[in-house]
């Protein structure tokens, strides 16, 4: 099943709970702009796209992914989730996403730079601080954002740092951005554990995905006393029931390219998902827990840092099995919240202290969690459904206020 079909299924279910009209459902599921281009680098040609889902609340906001599996279905789904995520966090943004179908690991730095600049040459007309603002996502980083800003400013003949976020610090980036997604997820997780009366020392944790998000949340949890018993990246995973030394695992990953080079107890990604653990953190890609493996999951709690790692069918199975899922649009919003701080600083010329921004991030994440948790308890619905209801309502309110509905 395509990812966007899973979204449609979910929206059809949520719309009934919200008593939405057919027109409202249509507005939520339609797209403002879908733009494709071919990027030609030397003899090779790469498919690229930028998709704006909804801009009723404000300009589009969402990352750019470089991955061999990038396709319109995936980017549309990611743009959709960005709209909901931004809405739930109360940010002044709509949702968008971009991508290039490429395996960046096969490109050298010069080729990667050429490709990133080519992306901007094709898409600069649909980007801008008041139009649509990209950021990093899977296999893109601050260095790529720096090249993209430079290319954009060359074309436009002016400075406009707010056209992209997740930039290097030397180009008006924000120090908190590199760890922001993990920080936001950590804040939400701690709030959740307080609600259910659990301490870090009581919990075994497994993490799928060991990139920006996975590695940083692992560091935060490890420092806080959680026992991390397994981690995996695209090459596979490692396990130690007594707890992994996360500092050493990160060192190995950084030096040798994969967590599988650490220790001698290996597991596959499939085994990691289905292993005995308390908390399973999903920080890789979408559609990892589906109707095929949902009944094999042994974790009691799932924290979604990746976008869309659990399908609609799997949600139903997990809910019936009393497994709590802290949903992506709530748990992984820290990155875009700090991107918002970066954008606001770029636009106003104000520079805020890290302490102040850390407090603002905590306030926004805590308040979003509280709203979702309260509705989940009050209406006896899962946290994802609660988060969707709050997010969709804000988008539709903006559509109505514009007279478009
Ligand atoms: P990243 O490129 O830094 O890391 C991705 C990680 O996933 C790598 O460790 C890679 O080896 C691993 N991976 C890839 N395919 C895998 C597979 N099939 N099985 C297991 N592991 C696999 O990306 P990231 O920024 O950490 O993003 C991870 C997820 O979090 C994505 O879904 C992304 O959309 C989401 N997310 C990231 C941010 C952010 O700010 N970085 C914000 C919100 C959501």
Short mmCIF file of C-alpha atoms in Angstrom, two decimals, residues 34-194:
data_model
loop_
_atom_site.label_atom_id
_atom_site.label_comp_id
_atom_site.label_asym_id
_atom_site.label_seq_id
_atom_site.Cartn_x
_atom_site.Cartn_y
_atom_site.Cartn_z
CA UNK A 34 3.74 19.67 -6.70
CA UNK A 35 6.83 20.53 -8.70
CA UNK A 36 9.17 18.01 -10.31
CA UNK A 37 12.50 18.55 -12.06
CA UNK A 38 15.40 16.57 -13.47
CA UNK A 39 18.80 17.60 -12.11
CA UNK A 40 21.57 16.92 -14.61
CA UNK A 41 25.04 16.52 -13.16
CA UNK A 42 27.62 15.48 -15.76
CA UNK A 43 26.22 12.41 -17.50
CA UNK A 44 23.79 11.57 -14.73
CA UNK A 45 20.24 12.78 -14.21
CA UNK A 46 18.46 12.80 -10.84
CA UNK A 47 14.72 13.10 -10.14
CA UNK A 48 13.91 15.91 -7.70
CA UNK A 49 10.74 17.42 -6.30
CA UNK A 50 9.36 20.01 -3.88
CA UNK A 51 5.80 19.61 -2.66
CA UNK A 52 3.71 22.15 -0.76
CA UNK A 53 0.77 20.56 1.02
CA UNK A 54 -1.08 23.40 2.72
CA UNK A 55 -0.23 27.06 3.36
CA UNK A 56 -3.37 28.36 5.08
CA UNK A 57 -1.50 29.08 8.33
CA UNK A 58 1.74 30.35 6.77
CA UNK A 59 4.55 29.56 4.32
CA UNK A 60 5.46 25.93 3.68
CA UNK A 61 8.11 24.42 5.94
CA UNK A 62 9.80 21.03 5.69
CA UNK A 63 13.07 19.28 4.95
CA UNK A 64 14.80 18.00 1.83
CA UNK A 65 15.63 14.29 1.73
CA UNK A 66 18.36 12.63 -0.34
CA UNK A 67 17.58 8.92 -0.61
CA UNK A 68 17.40 6.27 -3.37
CA UNK A 69 13.73 5.58 -2.47
CA UNK A 70 12.52 9.19 -2.79
CA UNK A 71 9.31 9.30 -4.84
CA UNK A 72 6.22 11.50 -5.09
CA UNK A 73 4.21 9.27 -2.76
CA UNK A 74 6.83 9.59 -0.02
CA UNK A 75 7.42 13.33 -0.40
CA UNK A 76 3.64 14.02 -0.50
CA UNK A 77 3.22 12.04 2.71
CA UNK A 78 6.10 13.83 4.41
CA UNK A 79 4.71 17.24 3.33
CA UNK A 80 1.31 16.28 4.73
CA UNK A 81 2.81 15.31 8.08
CA UNK A 82 4.73 18.61 8.15
CA UNK A 83 1.44 20.54 7.88
CA UNK A 84 0.04 18.62 10.82
CA UNK A 85 3.25 18.85 12.86
CA UNK A 86 3.59 22.60 12.36
CA UNK A 87 -0.07 23.10 13.15
CA UNK A 88 0.06 21.00 16.33
CA UNK A 89 3.11 22.91 17.60
CA UNK A 90 1.32 26.21 16.96
CA UNK A 91 3.97 27.40 14.48
CA UNK A 92 3.18 30.01 11.80
CA UNK A 93 3.74 27.50 8.96
CA UNK A 94 2.07 25.22 6.48
CA UNK A 95 3.70 21.97 5.44
CA UNK A 96 6.08 21.08 2.63
CA UNK A 97 8.85 18.63 1.77
CA UNK A 98 11.41 18.05 -0.94
CA UNK A 99 13.65 15.28 -2.10
CA UNK A 100 16.17 13.99 -4.57
CA UNK A 101 16.19 10.35 -5.64
CA UNK A 102 19.87 9.66 -5.06
CA UNK A 103 22.17 7.57 -2.94
CA UNK A 104 24.34 10.37 -1.51
CA UNK A 105 26.81 7.83 -0.12
CA UNK A 106 27.88 7.17 -3.73
CA UNK A 107 28.67 10.85 -4.44
CA UNK A 108 31.83 12.68 -3.49
CA UNK A 109 31.60 16.07 -1.80
CA UNK A 110 31.97 18.07 -5.01
CA UNK A 111 29.17 16.08 -6.71
CA UNK A 112 26.95 16.50 -3.65
CA UNK A 113 27.51 20.25 -3.75
CA UNK A 114 26.75 20.43 -7.50
CA UNK A 115 23.55 18.44 -6.96
CA UNK A 116 22.43 20.64 -4.06
CA UNK A 117 23.07 23.83 -6.05
CA UNK A 118 21.23 22.33 -9.06
CA UNK A 119 18.23 21.69 -6.79
CA UNK A 120 18.07 25.39 -5.92
CA UNK A 121 18.47 26.49 -9.55
CA UNK A 122 15.39 24.41 -10.42
CA UNK A 123 13.26 25.24 -7.38
CA UNK A 124 14.24 28.79 -6.33
CA UNK A 125 10.98 30.22 -7.68
CA UNK A 126 8.90 28.17 -5.25
CA UNK A 127 11.18 28.78 -2.25
CA UNK A 128 11.66 31.82 -0.02
CA UNK A 129 11.25 32.97 3.57
CA UNK A 130 7.57 33.85 2.91
CA UNK A 131 6.87 31.05 0.43
CA UNK A 132 8.39 27.73 1.41
CA UNK A 133 11.37 27.15 3.71
CA UNK A 134 13.46 23.95 3.45
CA UNK A 135 15.65 22.31 6.13
CA UNK A 136 17.69 19.10 6.50
CA UNK A 137 16.11 15.63 6.54
CA UNK A 138 17.47 12.13 5.93
CA UNK A 139 21.02 12.29 4.49
CA UNK A 140 21.07 16.10 4.23
CA UNK A 141 22.84 18.35 6.74
CA UNK A 142 23.89 21.90 7.61
CA UNK A 143 26.68 21.93 5.03
CA UNK A 144 24.15 21.21 2.26
CA UNK A 145 21.85 23.94 3.63
CA UNK A 146 24.82 26.36 3.44
CA UNK A 147 25.41 25.56 -0.26
CA UNK A 148 21.70 25.90 -0.97
CA UNK A 149 21.50 29.30 0.73
CA UNK A 150 24.52 30.51 -1.22
CA UNK A 151 23.06 29.40 -4.56
CA UNK A 152 19.69 30.98 -3.74
CA UNK A 153 21.22 34.30 -2.71
CA UNK A 154 23.38 34.37 -5.86
CA UNK A 155 20.29 33.95 -8.03
CA UNK A 156 18.21 36.51 -6.11
CA UNK A 157 21.07 38.99 -5.68
CA UNK A 158 20.31 39.63 -2.01
CA UNK A 159 20.73 38.11 1.43
CA UNK A 160 17.79 36.05 2.65
CA UNK A 161 19.00 33.66 5.35
CA UNK A 162 15.41 32.92 6.41
CA UNK A 163 14.80 31.04 3.13
CA UNK A 164 16.32 27.87 4.64
CA UNK A 165 16.97 26.56 8.17
CA UNK A 166 19.40 24.10 9.71
CA UNK A 167 22.22 26.25 8.32
CA UNK A 168 25.81 26.32 9.61
CA UNK A 169 26.29 28.63 12.61
CA UNK A 170 28.52 30.88 10.49
CA UNK A 171 25.55 31.49 8.15
CA UNK A 172 23.12 32.49 10.90
CA UNK A 173 22.14 28.99 11.87
CA UNK A 174 20.96 28.18 15.39
CA UNK A 175 23.21 26.24 17.76
CA UNK A 176 20.33 24.19 19.14
CA UNK A 177 19.22 22.92 15.71
CA UNK A 178 21.63 19.95 15.44
CA UNK A 179 20.18 18.25 18.51
CA UNK A 180 16.71 19.84 18.47
CA UNK A 181 14.68 16.90 17.15
CA UNK A 182 16.13 14.57 19.76
CA UNK A 183 15.74 17.23 22.50
CA UNK A 184 12.07 17.69 21.64
CA UNK A 185 11.48 13.92 21.64
CA UNK A 186 13.30 13.62 24.96
CA UNK A 187 11.13 16.33 26.54
CA UNK A 188 7.93 14.65 25.31
CA UNK A 189 9.11 11.21 26.44
CA UNK A 190 9.92 12.49 29.94
CA UNK A 191 6.50 14.13 30.21
CA UNK A 192 4.86 10.87 29.14
CA UNK A 193 6.84 8.81 31.66
CA UNK A 194 5.93 11.22 34.43
#
